[in-house]
Coordinates of C-alpha atoms in Angstrom, one line a residue:
X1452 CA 0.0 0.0 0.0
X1453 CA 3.1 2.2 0.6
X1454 CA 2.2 3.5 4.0
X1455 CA 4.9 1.5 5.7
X1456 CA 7.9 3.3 3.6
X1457 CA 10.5 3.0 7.3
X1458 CA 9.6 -0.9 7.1
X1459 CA 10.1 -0.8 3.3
X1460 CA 13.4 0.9 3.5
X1461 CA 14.7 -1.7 5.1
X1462 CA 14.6 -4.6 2.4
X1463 CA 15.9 -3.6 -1.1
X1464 CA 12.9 -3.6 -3.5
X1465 CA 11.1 -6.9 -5.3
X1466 CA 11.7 -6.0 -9.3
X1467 CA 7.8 -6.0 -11.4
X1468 CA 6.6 -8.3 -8.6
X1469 CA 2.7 -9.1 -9.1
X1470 CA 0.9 -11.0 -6.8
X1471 CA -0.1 -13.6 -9.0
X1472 CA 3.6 -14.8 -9.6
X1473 CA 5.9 -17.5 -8.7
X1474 CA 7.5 -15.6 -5.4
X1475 CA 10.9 -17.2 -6.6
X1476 CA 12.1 -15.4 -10.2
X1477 CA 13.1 -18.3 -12.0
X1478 CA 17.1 -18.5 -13.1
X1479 CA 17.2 -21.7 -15.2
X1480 CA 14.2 -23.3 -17.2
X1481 CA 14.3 -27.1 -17.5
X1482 CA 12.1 -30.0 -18.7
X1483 CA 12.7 -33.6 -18.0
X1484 CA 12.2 -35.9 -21.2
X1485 CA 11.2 -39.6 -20.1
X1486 CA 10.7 -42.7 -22.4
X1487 CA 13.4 -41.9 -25.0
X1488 CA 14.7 -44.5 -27.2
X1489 CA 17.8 -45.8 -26.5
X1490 CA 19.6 -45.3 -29.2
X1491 CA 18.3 -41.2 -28.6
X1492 CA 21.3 -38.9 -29.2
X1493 CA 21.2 -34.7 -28.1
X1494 CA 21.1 -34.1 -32.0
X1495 CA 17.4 -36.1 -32.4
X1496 CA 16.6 -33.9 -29.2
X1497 CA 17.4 -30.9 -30.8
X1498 CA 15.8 -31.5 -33.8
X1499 CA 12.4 -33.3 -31.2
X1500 CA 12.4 -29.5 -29.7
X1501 CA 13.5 -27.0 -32.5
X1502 CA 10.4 -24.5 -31.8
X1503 CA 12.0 -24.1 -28.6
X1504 CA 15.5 -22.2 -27.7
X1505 CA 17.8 -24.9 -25.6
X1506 CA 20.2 -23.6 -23.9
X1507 CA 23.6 -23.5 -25.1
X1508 CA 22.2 -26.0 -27.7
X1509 CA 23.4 -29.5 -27.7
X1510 CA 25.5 -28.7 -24.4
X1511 CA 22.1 -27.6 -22.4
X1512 CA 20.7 -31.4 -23.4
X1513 CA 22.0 -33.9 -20.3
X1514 CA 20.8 -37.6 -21.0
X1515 CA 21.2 -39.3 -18.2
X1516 CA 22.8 -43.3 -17.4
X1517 CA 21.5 -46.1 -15.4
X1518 CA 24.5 -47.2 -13.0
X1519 CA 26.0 -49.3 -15.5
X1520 CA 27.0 -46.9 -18.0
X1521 CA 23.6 -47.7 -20.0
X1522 CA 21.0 -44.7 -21.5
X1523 CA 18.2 -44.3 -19.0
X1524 CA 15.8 -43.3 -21.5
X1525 CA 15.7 -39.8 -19.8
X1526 CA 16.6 -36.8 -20.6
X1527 CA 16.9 -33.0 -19.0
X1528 CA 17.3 -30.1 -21.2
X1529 CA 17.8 -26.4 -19.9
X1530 CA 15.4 -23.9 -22.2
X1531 CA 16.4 -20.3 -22.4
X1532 CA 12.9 -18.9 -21.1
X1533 CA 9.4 -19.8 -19.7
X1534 CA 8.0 -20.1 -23.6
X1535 CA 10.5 -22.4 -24.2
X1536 CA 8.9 -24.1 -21.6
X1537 CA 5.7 -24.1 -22.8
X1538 CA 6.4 -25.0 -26.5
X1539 CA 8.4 -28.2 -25.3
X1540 CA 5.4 -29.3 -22.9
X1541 CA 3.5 -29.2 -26.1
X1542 CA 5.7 -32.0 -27.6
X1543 CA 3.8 -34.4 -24.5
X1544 CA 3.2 -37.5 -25.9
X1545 CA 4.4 -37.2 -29.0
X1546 CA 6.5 -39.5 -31.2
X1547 CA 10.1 -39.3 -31.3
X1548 CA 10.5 -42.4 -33.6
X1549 CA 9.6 -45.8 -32.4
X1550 CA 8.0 -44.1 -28.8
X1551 CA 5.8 -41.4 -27.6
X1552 CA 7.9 -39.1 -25.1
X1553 CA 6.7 -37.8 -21.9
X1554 CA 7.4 -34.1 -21.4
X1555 CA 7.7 -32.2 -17.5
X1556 CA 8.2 -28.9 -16.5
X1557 CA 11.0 -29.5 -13.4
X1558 CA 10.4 -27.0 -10.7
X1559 CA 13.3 -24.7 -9.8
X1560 CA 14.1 -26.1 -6.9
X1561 CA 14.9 -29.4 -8.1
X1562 CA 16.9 -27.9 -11.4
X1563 CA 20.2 -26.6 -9.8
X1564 CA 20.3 -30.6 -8.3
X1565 CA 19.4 -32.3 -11.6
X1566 CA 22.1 -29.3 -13.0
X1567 CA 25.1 -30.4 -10.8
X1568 CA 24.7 -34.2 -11.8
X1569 CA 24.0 -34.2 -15.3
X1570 CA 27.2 -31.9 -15.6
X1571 CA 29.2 -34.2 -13.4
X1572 CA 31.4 -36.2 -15.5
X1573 CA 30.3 -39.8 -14.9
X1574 CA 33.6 -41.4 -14.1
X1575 CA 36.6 -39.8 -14.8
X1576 CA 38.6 -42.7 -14.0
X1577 CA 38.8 -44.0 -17.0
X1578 CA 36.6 -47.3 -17.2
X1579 CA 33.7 -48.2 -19.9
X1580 CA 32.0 -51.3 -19.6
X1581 CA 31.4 -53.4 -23.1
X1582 CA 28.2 -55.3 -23.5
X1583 CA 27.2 -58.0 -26.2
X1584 CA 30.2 -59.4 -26.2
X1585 CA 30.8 -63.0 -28.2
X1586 CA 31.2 -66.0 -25.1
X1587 CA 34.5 -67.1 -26.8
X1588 CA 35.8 -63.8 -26.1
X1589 CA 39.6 -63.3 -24.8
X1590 CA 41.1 -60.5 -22.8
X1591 CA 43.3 -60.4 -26.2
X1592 CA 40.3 -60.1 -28.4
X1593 CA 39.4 -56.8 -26.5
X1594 CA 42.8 -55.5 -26.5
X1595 CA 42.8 -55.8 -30.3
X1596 CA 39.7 -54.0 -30.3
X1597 CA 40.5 -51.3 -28.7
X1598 CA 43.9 -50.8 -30.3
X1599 CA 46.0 -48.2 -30.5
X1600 CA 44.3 -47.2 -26.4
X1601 CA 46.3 -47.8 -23.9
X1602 CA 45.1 -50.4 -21.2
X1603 CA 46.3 -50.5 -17.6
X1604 CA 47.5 -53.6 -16.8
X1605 CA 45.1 -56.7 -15.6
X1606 CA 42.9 -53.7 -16.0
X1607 CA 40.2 -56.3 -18.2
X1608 CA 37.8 -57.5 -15.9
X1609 CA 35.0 -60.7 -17.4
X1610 CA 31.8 -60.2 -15.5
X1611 CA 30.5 -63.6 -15.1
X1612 CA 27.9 -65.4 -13.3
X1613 CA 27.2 -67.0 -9.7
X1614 CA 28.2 -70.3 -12.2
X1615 CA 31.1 -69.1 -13.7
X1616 CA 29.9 -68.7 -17.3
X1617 CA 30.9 -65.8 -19.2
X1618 CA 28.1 -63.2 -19.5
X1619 CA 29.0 -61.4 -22.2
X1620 CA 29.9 -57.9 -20.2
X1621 CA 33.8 -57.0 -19.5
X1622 CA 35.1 -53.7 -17.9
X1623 CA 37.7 -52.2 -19.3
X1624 CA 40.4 -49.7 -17.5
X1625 CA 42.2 -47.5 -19.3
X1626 CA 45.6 -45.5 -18.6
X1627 CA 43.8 -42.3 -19.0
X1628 CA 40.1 -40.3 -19.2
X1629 CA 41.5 -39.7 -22.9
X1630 CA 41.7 -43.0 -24.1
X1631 CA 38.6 -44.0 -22.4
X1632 CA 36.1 -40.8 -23.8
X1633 CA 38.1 -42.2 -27.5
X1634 CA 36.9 -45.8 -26.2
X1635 CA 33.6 -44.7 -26.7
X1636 CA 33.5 -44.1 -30.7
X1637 CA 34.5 -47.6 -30.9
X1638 CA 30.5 -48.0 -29.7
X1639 CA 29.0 -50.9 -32.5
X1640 CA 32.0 -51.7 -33.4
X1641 CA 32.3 -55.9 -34.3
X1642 CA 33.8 -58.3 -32.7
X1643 CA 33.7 -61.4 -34.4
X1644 CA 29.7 -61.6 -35.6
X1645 CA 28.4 -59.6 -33.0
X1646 CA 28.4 -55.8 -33.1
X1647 CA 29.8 -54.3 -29.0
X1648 CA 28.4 -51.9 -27.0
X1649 CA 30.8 -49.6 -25.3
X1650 CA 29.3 -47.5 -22.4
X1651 CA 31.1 -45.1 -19.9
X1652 CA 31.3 -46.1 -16.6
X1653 CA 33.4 -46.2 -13.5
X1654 CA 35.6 -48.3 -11.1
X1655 CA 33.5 -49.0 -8.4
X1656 CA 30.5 -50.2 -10.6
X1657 CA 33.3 -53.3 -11.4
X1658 CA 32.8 -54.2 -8.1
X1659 CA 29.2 -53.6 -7.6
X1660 CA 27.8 -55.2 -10.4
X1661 CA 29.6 -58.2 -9.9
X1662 CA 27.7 -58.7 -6.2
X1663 CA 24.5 -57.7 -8.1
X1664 CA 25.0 -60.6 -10.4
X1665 CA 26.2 -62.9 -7.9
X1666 CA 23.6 -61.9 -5.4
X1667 CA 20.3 -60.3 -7.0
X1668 CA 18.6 -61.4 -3.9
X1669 CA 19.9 -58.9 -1.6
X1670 CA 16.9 -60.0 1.3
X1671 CA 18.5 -62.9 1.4
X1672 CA 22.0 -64.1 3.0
X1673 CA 24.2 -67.1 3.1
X1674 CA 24.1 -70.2 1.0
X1675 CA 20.5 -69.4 0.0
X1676 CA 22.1 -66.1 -2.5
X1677 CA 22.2 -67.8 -5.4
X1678 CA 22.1 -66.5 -9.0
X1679 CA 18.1 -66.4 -10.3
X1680 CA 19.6 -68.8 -13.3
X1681 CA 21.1 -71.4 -11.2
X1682 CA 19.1 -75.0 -12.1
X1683 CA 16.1 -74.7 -10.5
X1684 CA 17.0 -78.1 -7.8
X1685 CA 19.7 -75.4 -6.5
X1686 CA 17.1 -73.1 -5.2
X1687 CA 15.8 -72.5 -1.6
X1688 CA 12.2 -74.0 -1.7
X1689 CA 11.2 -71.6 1.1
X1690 CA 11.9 -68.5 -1.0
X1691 CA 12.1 -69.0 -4.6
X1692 CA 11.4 -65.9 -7.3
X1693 CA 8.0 -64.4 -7.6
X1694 CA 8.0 -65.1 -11.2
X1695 CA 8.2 -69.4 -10.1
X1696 CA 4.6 -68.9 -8.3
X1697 CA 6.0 -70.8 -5.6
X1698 CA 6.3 -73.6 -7.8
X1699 CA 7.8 -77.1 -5.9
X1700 CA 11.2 -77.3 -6.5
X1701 CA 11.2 -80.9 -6.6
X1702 CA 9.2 -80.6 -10.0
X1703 CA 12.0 -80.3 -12.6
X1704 CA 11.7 -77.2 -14.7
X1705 CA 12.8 -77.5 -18.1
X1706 CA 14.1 -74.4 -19.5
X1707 CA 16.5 -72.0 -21.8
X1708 CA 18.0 -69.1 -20.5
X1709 CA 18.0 -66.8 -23.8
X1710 CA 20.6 -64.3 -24.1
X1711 CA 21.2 -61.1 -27.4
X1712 CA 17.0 -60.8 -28.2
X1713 CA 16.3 -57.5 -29.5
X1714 CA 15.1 -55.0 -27.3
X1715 CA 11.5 -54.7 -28.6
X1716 CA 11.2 -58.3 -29.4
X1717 CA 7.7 -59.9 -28.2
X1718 CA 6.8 -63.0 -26.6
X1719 CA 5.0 -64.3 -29.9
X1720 CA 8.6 -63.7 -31.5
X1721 CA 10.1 -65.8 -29.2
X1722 CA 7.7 -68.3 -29.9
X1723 CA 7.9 -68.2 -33.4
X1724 CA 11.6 -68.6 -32.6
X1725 CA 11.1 -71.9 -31.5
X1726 CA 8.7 -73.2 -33.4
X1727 CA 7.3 -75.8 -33.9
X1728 CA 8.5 -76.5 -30.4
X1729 CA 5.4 -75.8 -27.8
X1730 CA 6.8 -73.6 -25.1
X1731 CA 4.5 -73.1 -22.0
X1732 CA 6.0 -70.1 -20.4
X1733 CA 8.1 -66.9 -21.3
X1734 CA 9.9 -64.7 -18.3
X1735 CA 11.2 -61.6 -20.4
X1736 CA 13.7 -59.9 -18.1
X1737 CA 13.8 -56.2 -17.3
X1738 CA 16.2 -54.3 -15.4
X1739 CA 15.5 -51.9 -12.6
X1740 CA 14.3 -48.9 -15.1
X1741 CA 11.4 -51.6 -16.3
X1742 CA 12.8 -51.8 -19.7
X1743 CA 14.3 -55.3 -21.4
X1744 CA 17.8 -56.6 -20.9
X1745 CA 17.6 -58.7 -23.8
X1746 CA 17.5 -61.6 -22.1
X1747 CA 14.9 -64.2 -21.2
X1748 CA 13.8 -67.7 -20.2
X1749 CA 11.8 -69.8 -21.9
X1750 CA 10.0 -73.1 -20.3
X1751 CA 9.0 -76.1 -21.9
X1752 CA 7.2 -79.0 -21.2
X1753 CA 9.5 -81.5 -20.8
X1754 CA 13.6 -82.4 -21.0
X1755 CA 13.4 -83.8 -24.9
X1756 CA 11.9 -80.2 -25.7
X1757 CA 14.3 -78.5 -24.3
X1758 CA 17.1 -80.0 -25.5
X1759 CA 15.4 -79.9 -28.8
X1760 CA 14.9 -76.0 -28.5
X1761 CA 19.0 -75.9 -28.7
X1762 CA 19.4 -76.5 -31.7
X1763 CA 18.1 -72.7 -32.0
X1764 CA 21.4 -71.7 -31.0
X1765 CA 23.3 -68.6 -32.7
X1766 CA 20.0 -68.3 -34.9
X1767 CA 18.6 -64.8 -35.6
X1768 CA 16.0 -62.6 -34.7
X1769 CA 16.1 -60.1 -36.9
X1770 CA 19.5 -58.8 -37.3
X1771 CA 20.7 -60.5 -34.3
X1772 CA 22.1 -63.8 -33.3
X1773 CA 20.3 -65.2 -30.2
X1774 CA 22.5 -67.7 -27.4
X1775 CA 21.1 -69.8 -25.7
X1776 CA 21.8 -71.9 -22.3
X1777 CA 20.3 -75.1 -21.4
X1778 CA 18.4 -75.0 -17.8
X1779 CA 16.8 -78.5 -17.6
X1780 CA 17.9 -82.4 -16.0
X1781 CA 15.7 -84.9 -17.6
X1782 CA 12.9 -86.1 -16.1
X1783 CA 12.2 -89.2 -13.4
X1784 CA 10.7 -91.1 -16.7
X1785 CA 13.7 -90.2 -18.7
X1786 CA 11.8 -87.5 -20.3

């Protein structure tokens, strides 16, 4: 009202303030994209949002990682003004290829958080973890593939199972961030038939995810942490996966742990797959973010089908080869 001007005085004065407001003025303007593809890079984004002024451009587009190094399928992008914001909530729902994208408005109080870890380097120690890679791979088949980088020595660590088998996944250590970030355009590259995926990560995931995949039960303690994939006679009765419906262990389960499907492959796919074999259940895997590892297991009805399913092995679906591991004993009758 202006009658109070000696309490006014004291507090310097609120630029064009209007009561109907935000009280905060807003410094940075970010939206948070969820349910990009994976193979989503800042320059799709940039084309996704061209009404709108980003930031800095391709620098003011952060897509995030899961902990292992792998796109999130999220995405937060700082816009140069309020309309910005508004033109790129406009894009809700809306195709950006195979997927429809969802579109927030983050409120300032979150953005200088979000700001600080999208900009924080992930690891600049110098590791990236390779996925897809062929199980007759050697340390030496790695070296070759990323030469010309310099690797620290016994710095090539084989993730494998709680069973010892290869599983595909390696991290590798290099002598320098240099030589890692140059690790990276190596992404797709082939080794032997299979195309590698090279992510960044860092030193102590090496450690992490090989308790993860040793231990994905972390409720549980002692002898009864065993790996989900283990043969199914292996498994605590008293607490066996969700996805088993409490099943008996003593029935044998007769099934194939599949390993390299396509990330939008279907359940009829991997039935078609194996036809003419009858298979009576599919588990598709996810990992924590809800979205498919590429891996699966597939029950059948008895031993004989089982083994019969392996002949499948190192067949495609669609462009890629598909490996399979045998999870089944025959039955009392032989079967």
């Amino acid at each position: 009202s202006g009658t109070g001007g000696t309490y006014e005085d004291d507090y310097p004065p609120l630029p064009a303030y209007h009561p109907e407001s935000k009280p905060e003025s807003r410094e940075v303007y970010i939206v948070q994209v969820k349910g990009l593809p994976w193979s989503c890079t800042t320059q799709d984004l940039l084309q996704f949002f061209s009404e709108c002024r980003i930031r800095d451009g391709v620098k003011g587009i952060h897509l995030t990682l899961d902990r292992l190094g792998r796109p999130s399928g999220r995405a937060f992008i700082e816009m140069e003004h309020e309309e910005d914001v508004s033109k790129a909530l406009e894009k809700h729902r809306q195709y950006l290829g195979p997927r429809y994208v969802e579109v927030y408005e983050v409120t300032n109080g979150d953005a200088e958080v979000i700001l600080k870890k999208a900009t924080q380097p992930l690891g600049a120690d110098g590791v990236v973890l390779l996925r897809g890679l062929p199980f007759t791979c050697t340390e030496d088949d790695i070296v070759h593939f990323f030469s010309g980088l310099e690797i620290m020595a016994n710095g090539i660590t084989m993730v494998t199972d709680s069973r010892g088998r290869k599983s595909g996944v390696a991290y590798v250590q290099f002598t320098s961030q240099e030589a890692a970030d140059e690790a990276l355009q190596r992404d797709r590259e082939i080794i032997g038939s299979r195309y590698i995926e090279v992510f960044p990560s860092r030193r102590d995931e090496i450690h992490s995810t090989w308790r993860k995949r040793t231990s994905p039960f972390p409720s549980q303690s002692g002898p009864q942490s065993v790996d989900r994939r283990s043969a199914p006679e292996n498994r605590s009765p008293a607490s066996p996966p969700p996805s088993l419906h409490l099943q008996s262990s003593t029935v044998p389960l007769h099934y194939i742990h599949v390993r390299g499907l396509p990330f939008q492959a279907s359940g009829e796919d991997i039935v078609k797959f194996f036809c003419p074999l009858a298979v009576c259940k599919i588990l598709i895997e996810c990992g924590p973010d809800g979205r498919p590892s590429g891996e699966a297991d597939v029950y059948f009805h008895c031993h004989r089908d089982a083994v019969a399913a392996m002949s499948k092995d190192r067949m495609n679906i669609g462009e890629r080869y598909i490996e399979l591991f045998l999870n089944s004993v025959a039955d009392g009758d032989g079967r």
